[in-house]
Amino acid sequence: MSSFSPDTPVQIVWFKRDLRLDGHAALMAATGAGPVVPLYVVEPDYWHQPDMSARQHAFLGDSVTELADQLAAAGTPLVIRVGAVETVLEALRQTLGPFRLWSHEETGNGWTFARDRVVATWARQAGVVWTQLRQCGVERGATSRNGWARRWDRWMARPGAVRPERLNGPVVASDPWPSARQLGLAEDPCPQRQPGGRTAGLERLRSFLETRGAPYRKAMSSPGPGALHCSRLSPHIALGTLSLREVAQAGWSRQAGLAQQARSGPWAGSMKSFVSRLHWRDHFMQKLEDEPRLENTDMHPGLAGLRPDAPDPVRLEAWSRGETGVPFVDACMRCLNETGWMNFRMRAMLVSFASYHLWQPWQASGTVLARKFTDYEPGIHWPQVQMQSGTTGVNAIRIYNPVKQGEDQDPDGAFTRRWLPELEAVPDRWLQQPWLWSGAGQVLGRIYPEPIIDLVEAARTAREAVFGRRREAGFRSASRDVLVRHGSRATPPGRRHARKKVASPPPANQMQLDL
């Protein structure tokens, strides 16, 4: 039974992408202000968005269930409500009387951005104070990237909020957790999906820092080894079962321990690469925070309309199902379909293949991938999709050769054969380009499709189209504007936080964000 004074205003903590009690600044602040009602709102309209999927809902369900258990153990059950947030909040106001609303800032998709504006309007009209606190290195309302990296270091180095020992608040009725089917989500089997919840996230963090992460730098580019040696923390960070601050501090602590060892082997390089990617996570999220239109509109105006407005449904479906007839592309896509995760280089290759070889609009292929990623983070996803599609106008054009990628990243063919068992009879030499094998007729067009495009010709055509735009008048001037707004800044030597020495940023065209 909760004990609290009915005369003290209620504090509602709206959980969003921060599904934890530890290091939760909004919860800690609310606890100090009065009785707390922890709230999670399942928004049906959100789940009707084209970038949402049942596998994301399943991971979320794991995480909310564990959060509810922890809140109940702390003294105040989680209130789950289904509906539009402003409607839910108004109903609670009618029941509980005046309250104060707490949450963390969210860099989500365009729908959540618009929803937050609606909630802000409702709060003003209802006389409700809504306090939003920062929970990562992204700065709301930032006007310049100057000094951003240094501020990121300082913010991450601060102590996280203390977990409340005990919570008190009124008992409030809760809705049952809706199933994916009840929300209208399509069937989406993902049999090898990672489990959600903070316990699973902490185990991933521990095993990565203690054992799995040693060959991280070497293994992260290959889909097979990368599945084991990448941290696999991305879905936990995306939904906030782990805070980025606690992950960064754990990484720094591991680095400090390694520095005291005479020989740390591959660990030193791997930890340096890992921590730098935490920094770059927020660097990319800051782009969407500053310019939400990047979810739909080309970053560089000179590249607008480069590709068709509407996708080719046949090509897009073949790519989405892993049936393009290009083995390494298909193997990566089928792996993603089954697991909900893929290492970054292969994500980049999938985007590159759709954008250049298949010449599909990045908005369409990016939406397909968003649904497949259990770690879908709009702030990372859309700026990265634009970068890999060549629409930023400031990054190097990289058209991946999927045959070479397969030969480089899967030299023994084990990954490709695992996900494409129909290619079992193809000799290793021809595995990544079976159309050159003398026995191709046994396989292609029978149990595995012929390539749906000519790789060489498609890449040549795409390259000519992109560089044709980049040679047009005014392109360079617009590129400078993009760099001023979104580019990283060189940091004066000696002015960065000491820990930055082990977290130096990669070059401007860097494309690695494996976590």
Short mmCIF file of C-alpha atoms in Angstrom, two decimals:
data_model
loop_
_atom_site.label_atom_id
_atom_site.label_comp_id
_atom_site.label_asym_id
_atom_site.label_seq_id
_atom_site.Cartn_x
_atom_site.Cartn_y
_atom_site.Cartn_z
CA MET A 1 0.00 0.00 0.00
CA SER A 2 1.44 3.34 -1.02
CA SER A 3 1.72 6.08 1.58
CA PHE A 4 1.68 9.70 0.51
CA SER A 5 0.02 12.96 1.38
CA PRO A 6 -3.08 13.66 -0.75
CA ASP A 7 -2.37 17.36 -0.30
CA THR A 8 0.89 17.17 -2.25
CA PRO A 9 0.54 17.57 -6.04
CA VAL A 10 1.10 14.40 -8.01
CA GLN A 11 4.15 14.11 -10.25
CA ILE A 12 3.54 12.11 -13.44
CA VAL A 13 6.65 10.61 -15.01
CA TRP A 14 6.04 9.84 -18.67
CA PHE A 15 8.38 7.03 -19.72
CA LYS A 16 9.32 7.12 -23.40
CA ARG A 17 12.76 6.00 -24.62
CA ASP A 18 14.09 5.76 -21.04
CA LEU A 19 12.79 2.43 -19.71
CA ARG A 20 14.85 2.14 -16.53
CA LEU A 21 14.94 3.33 -12.93
CA ASP A 22 18.72 3.77 -12.75
CA GLY A 23 20.15 7.02 -14.04
CA HIS A 24 16.67 8.36 -14.74
CA ALA A 25 16.90 12.10 -14.12
CA ALA A 26 13.18 12.78 -14.66
CA LEU A 27 12.14 10.09 -12.18
CA MET A 28 14.63 11.28 -9.59
CA ALA A 29 13.52 14.89 -9.92
CA ALA A 30 9.85 13.95 -9.72
CA THR A 31 10.45 11.80 -6.65
CA GLY A 32 11.84 14.79 -4.84
CA ALA A 33 8.81 16.90 -5.70
CA GLY A 34 5.95 14.69 -4.53
CA PRO A 35 4.05 11.42 -4.99
CA VAL A 36 4.84 9.79 -8.31
CA VAL A 37 2.66 8.15 -10.95
CA PRO A 38 4.90 6.38 -13.51
CA LEU A 39 3.15 6.30 -16.87
CA TYR A 40 3.71 4.51 -20.16
CA VAL A 41 1.33 5.37 -23.00
CA VAL A 42 0.82 2.93 -25.86
CA GLU A 43 -0.13 5.16 -28.77
CA PRO A 44 -2.04 3.28 -31.53
CA ASP A 45 -1.40 6.03 -34.08
CA TYR A 46 2.33 5.72 -33.46
CA TRP A 47 2.22 2.02 -34.25
CA HIS A 48 0.37 2.76 -37.47
CA GLN A 49 3.39 4.66 -38.78
CA PRO A 50 5.20 2.97 -41.72
CA ASP A 51 8.50 2.65 -39.82
CA MET A 52 6.96 0.64 -36.95
CA SER A 53 6.88 -3.16 -36.71
CA ALA A 54 5.83 -6.06 -34.53
CA ARG A 55 9.44 -6.98 -33.72
CA GLN A 56 9.98 -3.52 -32.25
CA HIS A 57 6.76 -3.91 -30.29
CA ALA A 58 7.98 -7.26 -28.93
CA PHE A 59 11.31 -5.81 -27.76
CA LEU A 60 9.44 -2.90 -26.20
CA GLY A 61 7.08 -5.32 -24.46
CA ASP A 62 9.99 -7.15 -22.83
CA SER A 63 11.41 -3.85 -21.63
CA VAL A 64 8.17 -2.36 -20.31
CA THR A 65 7.35 -5.62 -18.49
CA GLU A 66 10.65 -5.53 -16.60
CA LEU A 67 10.27 -1.82 -15.90
CA ALA A 68 6.79 -2.49 -14.46
CA ASP A 69 8.18 -5.23 -12.21
CA GLN A 70 10.91 -2.92 -10.90
CA LEU A 71 8.50 -0.05 -10.27
CA ALA A 72 6.09 -2.36 -8.43
CA ALA A 73 8.94 -3.61 -6.26
CA ALA A 74 9.89 0.01 -5.52
CA GLY A 75 6.38 0.77 -4.32
CA THR A 76 4.49 2.36 -7.23
CA PRO A 77 3.09 0.26 -10.09
CA LEU A 78 3.53 1.42 -13.67
CA VAL A 79 0.34 2.81 -15.17
CA ILE A 80 -0.15 1.69 -18.76
CA ARG A 81 -2.70 3.54 -20.81
CA VAL A 82 -3.66 3.07 -24.47
CA GLY A 83 -4.58 6.14 -26.51
CA ALA A 84 -3.36 9.56 -27.58
CA VAL A 85 -1.06 11.04 -24.93
CA GLU A 86 -2.92 14.32 -24.55
CA THR A 87 -6.20 12.40 -24.11
CA VAL A 88 -4.63 10.11 -21.51
CA LEU A 89 -3.15 13.06 -19.61
CA GLU A 90 -6.44 14.95 -19.61
CA ALA A 91 -8.23 11.88 -18.23
CA LEU A 92 -5.62 11.61 -15.47
CA ARG A 93 -6.03 15.30 -14.69
CA GLN A 94 -9.76 14.78 -14.29
CA THR A 95 -9.08 11.87 -11.91
CA LEU A 96 -6.06 13.07 -9.96
CA GLY A 97 -6.46 16.82 -10.13
CA PRO A 98 -3.57 19.16 -10.97
CA PHE A 99 -0.22 17.47 -11.53
CA ARG A 100 3.23 18.18 -12.89
CA LEU A 101 4.51 16.23 -15.91
CA TRP A 102 8.08 14.97 -16.24
CA SER A 103 9.82 13.24 -19.14
CA HIS A 104 13.09 13.07 -21.00
CA GLU A 105 13.63 14.84 -24.32
CA GLU A 106 13.10 12.59 -27.31
CA THR A 107 14.64 12.73 -30.77
CA GLY A 108 12.14 10.48 -32.51
CA ASN A 109 10.49 10.35 -35.90
CA GLY A 110 8.36 13.10 -37.40
CA TRP A 111 5.24 11.69 -35.79
CA THR A 112 6.64 11.88 -32.24
CA PHE A 113 7.95 15.39 -32.96
CA ALA A 114 4.42 16.49 -33.93
CA ARG A 115 2.91 14.62 -30.97
CA ASP A 116 5.19 16.41 -28.52
CA ARG A 117 4.04 19.74 -29.90
CA VAL A 118 0.42 18.68 -29.35
CA VAL A 119 1.22 17.64 -25.77
CA ALA A 120 2.99 20.95 -25.17
CA THR A 121 -0.08 22.83 -26.39
CA TRP A 122 -2.35 20.73 -24.17
CA ALA A 123 -0.09 21.33 -21.16
CA ARG A 124 -0.14 25.09 -21.65
CA GLN A 125 -3.91 25.15 -21.99
CA ALA A 126 -4.41 22.85 -18.99
CA GLY A 127 -1.99 24.77 -16.81
CA VAL A 128 0.27 21.74 -16.44
CA VAL A 129 4.00 22.31 -16.05
CA TRP A 130 5.84 19.87 -18.35
CA THR A 131 9.54 19.51 -17.61
CA GLN A 132 11.64 17.70 -20.19
CA LEU A 133 15.17 16.73 -19.18
CA ARG A 134 18.08 15.81 -21.37
CA GLN A 135 19.20 12.18 -21.33
CA CYS A 136 22.07 11.98 -23.82
CA GLY A 137 24.57 14.21 -25.59
CA VAL A 138 22.00 15.65 -28.00
CA GLU A 139 21.38 19.35 -27.33
CA ARG A 140 17.88 20.70 -27.85
CA GLY A 141 17.82 24.13 -29.45
CA ALA A 142 21.51 24.07 -30.34
CA THR A 143 22.44 26.91 -32.67
CA SER A 144 25.96 25.80 -33.60
CA ARG A 145 28.17 22.73 -33.65
CA ASN A 146 31.09 24.74 -32.30
CA GLY A 147 32.27 23.15 -29.05
CA TRP A 148 29.66 20.37 -29.28
CA ALA A 149 32.16 17.52 -28.90
CA ARG A 150 33.72 19.08 -25.82
CA ARG A 151 30.32 19.57 -24.22
CA TRP A 152 29.44 15.96 -25.02
CA ASP A 153 32.49 14.78 -23.06
CA ARG A 154 31.62 16.92 -20.07
CA TRP A 155 28.00 15.84 -19.99
CA MET A 156 28.85 12.15 -20.23
CA ALA A 157 31.39 12.44 -17.43
CA ARG A 158 28.83 13.70 -14.92
CA PRO A 159 27.37 11.28 -12.37
CA GLY A 160 24.04 9.77 -13.39
CA ALA A 161 20.86 10.22 -11.36
CA VAL A 162 20.56 7.99 -8.31
CA ARG A 163 17.93 5.28 -8.42
CA PRO A 164 15.11 6.08 -5.98
CA GLU A 165 15.07 3.64 -3.11
CA ARG A 166 11.33 3.91 -2.57
CA LEU A 167 8.46 5.40 -4.56
CA ASN A 168 5.11 6.56 -3.29
CA GLY A 169 2.03 7.54 -5.24
CA PRO A 170 -1.68 7.01 -5.66
CA VAL A 171 -3.04 3.77 -7.06
CA VAL A 172 -4.23 4.43 -10.63
CA ALA A 173 -6.03 2.02 -12.94
CA SER A 174 -3.97 0.58 -15.78
CA ASP A 175 -4.89 -0.83 -19.20
CA PRO A 176 -3.73 -4.28 -20.30
CA TRP A 177 -0.70 -4.34 -22.60
CA PRO A 178 -2.04 -4.52 -26.18
CA SER A 179 -0.73 -7.22 -28.48
CA ALA A 180 0.84 -6.43 -31.85
CA ARG A 181 -2.27 -7.78 -33.54
CA GLN A 182 -4.52 -5.54 -31.45
CA LEU A 183 -2.46 -2.57 -32.63
CA GLY A 184 -2.92 -3.64 -36.23
CA LEU A 185 0.71 -4.60 -36.82
CA ALA A 186 1.49 -7.10 -39.55
CA GLU A 187 2.81 -10.55 -38.73
CA ASP A 188 6.56 -10.20 -38.30
CA PRO A 189 8.31 -13.36 -37.14
CA CYS A 190 11.80 -12.62 -35.90
CA PRO A 191 12.79 -15.88 -34.24
CA GLN A 192 16.31 -14.79 -33.30
CA ARG A 193 15.41 -11.37 -31.94
CA GLN A 194 17.40 -10.12 -28.95
CA PRO A 195 15.46 -10.09 -25.66
CA GLY A 196 14.58 -6.67 -24.29
CA GLY A 197 14.73 -5.40 -20.72
CA ARG A 198 17.44 -3.91 -18.52
CA THR A 199 18.66 -7.24 -17.20
CA ALA A 200 19.42 -8.44 -20.73
CA GLY A 201 21.05 -5.09 -21.52
CA LEU A 202 23.34 -5.22 -18.50
CA GLU A 203 24.35 -8.76 -19.40
CA ARG A 204 25.20 -7.62 -22.94
CA LEU A 205 27.28 -4.77 -21.54
CA ARG A 206 29.13 -7.00 -19.09
CA SER A 207 29.87 -9.77 -21.58
CA PHE A 208 31.06 -7.26 -24.18
CA LEU A 209 33.45 -5.45 -21.86
CA GLU A 210 34.76 -8.62 -20.20
CA THR A 211 34.93 -11.18 -23.01
CA ARG A 212 33.16 -10.61 -26.34
CA GLY A 213 34.67 -7.22 -27.13
CA ALA A 214 38.35 -8.15 -27.45
CA PRO A 215 38.32 -8.55 -31.26
CA TYR A 216 35.62 -5.89 -31.76
CA ARG A 217 37.68 -3.60 -34.01
CA LYS A 218 38.69 -6.44 -36.32
CA ALA A 219 35.38 -8.29 -36.30
CA MET A 220 32.84 -5.48 -36.55
CA SER A 221 32.91 -5.19 -40.34
CA SER A 222 31.99 -8.82 -40.96
CA PRO A 223 28.41 -9.94 -40.41
CA GLY A 224 29.30 -13.35 -38.95
CA PRO A 225 31.96 -12.42 -36.36
CA GLY A 226 30.28 -9.04 -35.85
CA ALA A 227 27.13 -10.70 -34.53
CA LEU A 228 29.19 -12.07 -31.63
CA HIS A 229 31.82 -9.41 -31.05
CA CYS A 230 29.81 -6.20 -31.54
CA SER A 231 28.29 -5.04 -28.28
CA ARG A 232 24.66 -5.60 -29.41
CA LEU A 233 23.71 -2.77 -27.05
CA SER A 234 21.99 -0.67 -29.70
CA PRO A 235 18.37 -1.75 -29.02
CA HIS A 236 18.91 -1.21 -25.29
CA ILE A 237 20.33 2.26 -25.81
CA ALA A 238 17.57 3.10 -28.30
CA LEU A 239 14.83 2.33 -25.77
CA GLY A 240 16.82 3.49 -22.77
CA THR A 241 16.96 0.27 -20.79
CA LEU A 242 20.58 1.41 -20.53
CA SER A 243 21.56 5.07 -20.55
CA LEU A 244 24.25 6.20 -22.96
CA ARG A 245 26.01 7.84 -20.02
CA GLU A 246 26.37 4.61 -18.06
CA VAL A 247 27.59 2.79 -21.18
CA ALA A 248 30.13 5.55 -21.92
CA GLN A 249 31.39 5.56 -18.33
CA ALA A 250 31.65 1.77 -18.35
CA GLY A 251 33.70 1.99 -21.53
CA TRP A 252 35.97 4.66 -20.06
CA SER A 253 36.43 2.59 -16.91
CA ARG A 254 37.43 -0.40 -19.03
CA GLN A 255 39.90 1.77 -20.93
CA ALA A 256 41.41 3.03 -17.69
CA GLY A 257 41.89 -0.53 -16.51
CA LEU A 258 43.52 -1.51 -19.78
CA ALA A 259 45.89 1.46 -19.57
CA GLN A 260 47.32 0.01 -16.36
CA GLN A 261 48.08 -3.30 -18.01
CA ALA A 262 51.44 -3.80 -19.64
CA ARG A 263 49.89 -5.68 -22.54
CA SER A 264 46.24 -5.27 -23.32
CA GLY A 265 46.38 -6.93 -26.75
CA PRO A 266 43.47 -6.11 -29.07
CA TRP A 267 41.37 -4.72 -26.23
CA ALA A 268 42.90 -1.22 -26.34
CA GLY A 269 42.06 -0.63 -29.99
CA SER A 270 38.64 -2.22 -29.65
CA MET A 271 37.65 -0.08 -26.68
CA LYS A 272 38.89 3.06 -28.43
CA SER A 273 36.71 2.23 -31.44
CA PHE A 274 33.72 1.40 -29.26
CA VAL A 275 33.80 4.61 -27.21
CA SER A 276 34.25 6.73 -30.32
CA ARG A 277 31.06 5.26 -31.74
CA LEU A 278 29.10 6.27 -28.67
CA HIS A 279 30.19 9.82 -29.38
CA TRP A 280 29.23 9.55 -33.03
CA ARG A 281 25.83 8.12 -32.14
CA ASP A 282 24.85 11.48 -30.68
CA HIS A 283 26.63 13.36 -33.46
CA PHE A 284 24.23 11.80 -35.95
CA MET A 285 21.19 12.19 -33.71
CA GLN A 286 21.96 15.88 -33.38
CA LYS A 287 21.43 16.23 -37.14
CA LEU A 288 17.82 15.05 -36.96
CA GLU A 289 17.22 16.99 -33.74
CA ASP A 290 18.36 20.16 -35.49
CA GLU A 291 16.59 19.47 -38.77
CA PRO A 292 13.62 17.04 -38.48
CA ARG A 293 12.88 17.34 -42.19
CA LEU A 294 15.85 15.03 -42.85
CA GLU A 295 13.53 12.09 -42.28
CA ASN A 296 11.87 12.85 -45.61
CA THR A 297 13.84 15.47 -47.53
CA ASP A 298 17.27 15.32 -49.17
CA MET A 299 19.87 16.96 -46.98
CA HIS A 300 21.49 18.62 -50.02
CA PRO A 301 18.98 20.61 -52.12
CA GLY A 302 20.99 19.98 -55.28
CA LEU A 303 20.21 16.26 -55.04
CA ALA A 304 16.44 16.62 -54.72
CA GLY A 305 14.56 14.49 -57.23
CA LEU A 306 17.67 12.53 -58.18
CA ARG A 307 15.80 9.24 -57.93
CA PRO A 308 12.15 8.42 -58.77
CA ASP A 309 9.59 9.66 -56.27
CA ALA A 310 7.89 6.25 -56.11
CA PRO A 311 9.75 2.96 -55.64
CA ASP A 312 9.66 0.03 -58.03
CA PRO A 313 7.58 -2.43 -55.96
CA VAL A 314 9.09 -5.51 -57.63
CA ARG A 315 12.68 -4.47 -57.00
CA LEU A 316 11.97 -3.25 -53.47
CA GLU A 317 10.17 -6.45 -52.54
CA ALA A 318 12.96 -8.65 -53.95
CA TRP A 319 15.51 -6.64 -51.94
CA SER A 320 13.38 -6.78 -48.79
CA ARG A 321 12.94 -10.56 -48.99
CA GLY A 322 16.58 -11.29 -49.84
CA GLU A 323 15.80 -12.50 -53.35
CA THR A 324 17.77 -10.16 -55.61
CA GLY A 325 19.98 -12.92 -56.97
CA VAL A 326 23.08 -11.19 -55.52
CA PRO A 327 24.19 -13.63 -52.81
CA PHE A 328 25.84 -11.41 -50.21
CA VAL A 329 23.04 -8.84 -50.35
CA ASP A 330 20.44 -11.58 -49.98
CA ALA A 331 22.31 -13.32 -47.15
CA CYS A 332 22.55 -10.08 -45.16
CA MET A 333 18.89 -9.27 -45.70
CA ARG A 334 17.71 -12.73 -44.70
CA CYS A 335 19.87 -12.55 -41.58
CA LEU A 336 18.32 -9.19 -40.74
CA ASN A 337 14.84 -10.58 -41.32
CA GLU A 338 15.49 -13.39 -38.84
CA THR A 339 17.44 -11.52 -36.16
CA GLY A 340 16.44 -7.83 -36.32
CA TRP A 341 20.11 -6.82 -36.25
CA MET A 342 22.97 -6.36 -38.72
CA ASN A 343 26.46 -4.94 -38.36
CA PHE A 344 26.95 -1.45 -39.66
CA ARG A 345 29.02 -2.07 -42.78
CA MET A 346 26.43 -4.48 -44.08
CA ARG A 347 23.63 -2.04 -43.23
CA ALA A 348 25.51 0.48 -45.34
CA MET A 349 25.86 -2.03 -48.17
CA LEU A 350 22.12 -2.80 -48.11
CA VAL A 351 21.28 0.90 -48.34
CA SER A 352 23.89 1.43 -51.06
CA PHE A 353 22.55 -1.48 -53.10
CA ALA A 354 18.97 -0.21 -52.89
CA SER A 355 19.93 3.39 -53.62
CA TYR A 356 22.47 2.91 -56.40
CA HIS A 357 22.16 -0.52 -58.03
CA LEU A 358 18.36 -0.67 -57.71
CA TRP A 359 17.99 3.15 -57.96
CA GLN A 360 15.23 3.28 -55.36
CA PRO A 361 14.25 6.39 -53.34
CA TRP A 362 16.03 6.27 -50.00
CA GLN A 363 12.81 7.19 -48.18
CA ALA A 364 11.23 3.90 -49.32
CA SER A 365 14.19 1.60 -48.69
CA GLY A 366 14.94 3.39 -45.42
CA THR A 367 11.41 2.74 -44.20
CA VAL A 368 11.71 -0.96 -45.02
CA LEU A 369 14.94 -1.18 -43.04
CA ALA A 370 13.54 0.83 -40.14
CA ARG A 371 10.84 -1.79 -39.65
CA LYS A 372 13.38 -4.58 -39.66
CA PHE A 373 15.72 -3.02 -37.05
CA THR A 374 14.80 -3.78 -33.43
CA ASP A 375 17.29 -1.01 -32.60
CA TYR A 376 15.59 1.52 -34.88
CA GLU A 377 16.68 4.96 -33.72
CA PRO A 378 15.35 7.64 -36.09
CA GLY A 379 18.09 10.10 -35.16
CA ILE A 380 20.78 7.71 -36.35
CA HIS A 381 18.85 5.93 -39.05
CA TRP A 382 17.77 8.73 -41.34
CA PRO A 383 21.01 10.76 -41.45
CA GLN A 384 22.86 7.49 -42.07
CA VAL A 385 20.46 6.41 -44.83
CA GLN A 386 21.01 9.77 -46.50
CA MET A 387 24.78 9.42 -46.15
CA GLN A 388 24.84 5.94 -47.67
CA SER A 389 22.52 7.10 -50.47
CA GLY A 390 24.78 10.01 -51.39
CA THR A 391 22.23 12.76 -50.71
CA THR A 392 24.19 14.73 -48.12
CA GLY A 393 26.41 16.26 -50.80
CA VAL A 394 29.34 16.43 -48.38
CA ASN A 395 30.38 12.80 -47.96
CA ALA A 396 32.32 10.61 -50.36
CA ILE A 397 30.16 8.58 -52.74
CA ARG A 398 30.54 4.93 -51.82
CA ILE A 399 28.85 2.41 -54.08
CA TYR A 400 29.53 -0.92 -52.46
CA ASN A 401 30.48 -3.83 -54.70
CA PRO A 402 28.50 -6.67 -53.08
CA VAL A 403 30.67 -9.34 -54.73
CA LYS A 404 33.85 -7.85 -53.28
CA GLN A 405 32.17 -7.27 -49.92
CA GLY A 406 31.17 -10.94 -49.82
CA GLU A 407 34.66 -12.09 -50.70
CA ASP A 408 36.28 -9.72 -48.17
CA GLN A 409 33.87 -10.05 -45.26
CA ASP A 410 32.88 -13.70 -45.69
CA PRO A 411 35.99 -15.29 -47.21
CA ASP A 412 35.05 -18.87 -46.32
CA GLY A 413 31.42 -18.37 -47.37
CA ALA A 414 30.08 -19.68 -44.06
CA PHE A 415 27.76 -16.71 -43.49
CA THR A 416 26.45 -16.71 -47.06
CA ARG A 417 25.79 -20.46 -47.07
CA ARG A 418 24.08 -20.31 -43.69
CA TRP A 419 21.46 -17.87 -44.96
CA LEU A 420 21.32 -19.13 -48.56
CA PRO A 421 21.31 -22.93 -48.26
CA GLU A 422 20.10 -23.18 -51.87
CA LEU A 423 23.66 -22.25 -52.94
CA GLU A 424 25.18 -25.29 -51.26
CA ALA A 425 26.31 -26.80 -54.55
CA VAL A 426 28.04 -23.65 -55.80
CA PRO A 427 31.86 -23.88 -55.50
CA ASP A 428 33.50 -21.39 -53.15
CA ARG A 429 35.17 -19.59 -56.05
CA TRP A 430 31.81 -18.66 -57.55
CA LEU A 431 29.71 -18.32 -54.40
CA GLN A 432 29.41 -14.53 -54.56
CA GLN A 433 28.81 -14.48 -58.32
CA PRO A 434 27.22 -17.82 -59.21
CA TRP A 435 26.20 -16.54 -62.64
CA LEU A 436 29.82 -17.06 -63.73
CA TRP A 437 29.85 -20.72 -62.65
CA SER A 438 29.59 -23.30 -65.44
CA GLY A 439 26.90 -25.12 -63.48
CA ALA A 440 24.80 -22.01 -62.84
CA GLY A 441 21.87 -23.53 -64.73
CA GLN A 442 21.44 -26.06 -61.91
CA VAL A 443 20.64 -23.27 -59.47
CA LEU A 444 19.79 -19.90 -61.03
CA GLY A 445 16.21 -19.48 -62.05
CA ARG A 446 15.40 -22.82 -60.42
CA ILE A 447 16.01 -22.67 -56.67
CA TYR A 448 17.70 -19.23 -56.52
CA PRO A 449 16.86 -16.16 -58.65
CA GLU A 450 18.91 -14.73 -61.47
CA PRO A 451 20.38 -11.29 -60.56
CA ILE A 452 17.66 -8.70 -61.05
CA ILE A 453 20.19 -6.15 -62.34
CA ASP A 454 23.60 -6.06 -64.03
CA LEU A 455 25.86 -5.01 -61.17
CA VAL A 456 28.50 -3.26 -63.27
CA GLU A 457 26.09 -1.40 -65.53
CA ALA A 458 23.81 -0.36 -62.66
CA ALA A 459 26.71 1.05 -60.65
CA ARG A 460 28.07 2.94 -63.67
CA THR A 461 24.71 4.52 -64.43
CA ALA A 462 24.17 5.56 -60.81
CA ARG A 463 27.65 7.03 -60.50
CA GLU A 464 27.21 9.15 -63.63
CA ALA A 465 23.84 10.45 -62.40
CA VAL A 466 25.16 11.44 -58.96
CA PHE A 467 28.33 13.08 -60.20
CA GLY A 468 26.37 14.88 -62.88
CA ARG A 469 24.44 16.64 -60.12
CA ARG A 470 27.57 17.34 -58.12
CA ARG A 471 29.08 19.17 -61.10
CA GLU A 472 26.13 21.55 -61.45
CA ALA A 473 26.45 25.24 -60.60
CA GLY A 474 25.75 26.09 -56.99
CA PHE A 475 26.34 22.56 -55.71
CA ARG A 476 29.54 23.39 -53.82
CA SER A 477 28.03 26.44 -52.22
CA ALA A 478 25.11 24.40 -50.90
CA SER A 479 27.55 21.75 -49.66
CA ARG A 480 29.31 24.36 -47.55
CA ASP A 481 25.97 25.27 -45.98
CA VAL A 482 25.38 21.60 -45.07
CA LEU A 483 28.82 21.36 -43.51
CA VAL A 484 28.32 24.50 -41.44
CA ARG A 485 25.06 23.15 -40.05
CA HIS A 486 25.87 19.48 -39.56
CA GLY A 487 29.59 18.91 -39.92
CA SER A 488 31.84 17.91 -37.07
CA ARG A 489 34.32 20.45 -35.74
CA ALA A 490 38.03 19.97 -35.29
CA THR A 491 38.89 20.37 -31.64
CA PRO A 492 41.82 22.53 -30.58
CA PRO A 493 44.54 20.29 -29.12
CA GLY A 494 44.60 20.16 -25.35
CA ARG A 495 41.15 21.64 -24.90
CA ARG A 496 39.17 18.44 -24.86
CA HIS A 497 38.34 16.44 -21.78
CA ALA A 498 41.18 14.09 -20.95
CA ARG A 499 39.03 11.09 -21.75
CA LYS A 500 38.64 12.33 -25.29
CA LYS A 501 42.17 11.17 -25.90
CA VAL A 502 40.77 7.67 -26.09
CA ALA A 503 37.73 8.71 -28.07
CA SER A 504 39.11 10.57 -31.07
CA PRO A 505 36.55 11.10 -33.85
CA PRO A 506 36.85 9.26 -37.15
CA PRO A 507 37.12 11.19 -40.43
CA ALA A 508 34.20 13.10 -41.88
CA ASN A 509 33.22 10.31 -44.23
CA GLN A 510 33.24 7.71 -41.50
CA MET A 511 30.52 5.12 -41.88
CA GLN A 512 30.92 2.89 -38.85
CA LEU A 513 28.53 2.98 -35.94
CA ASP A 514 28.61 -0.64 -34.83
CA LEU A 515 27.60 -0.90 -31.22
#
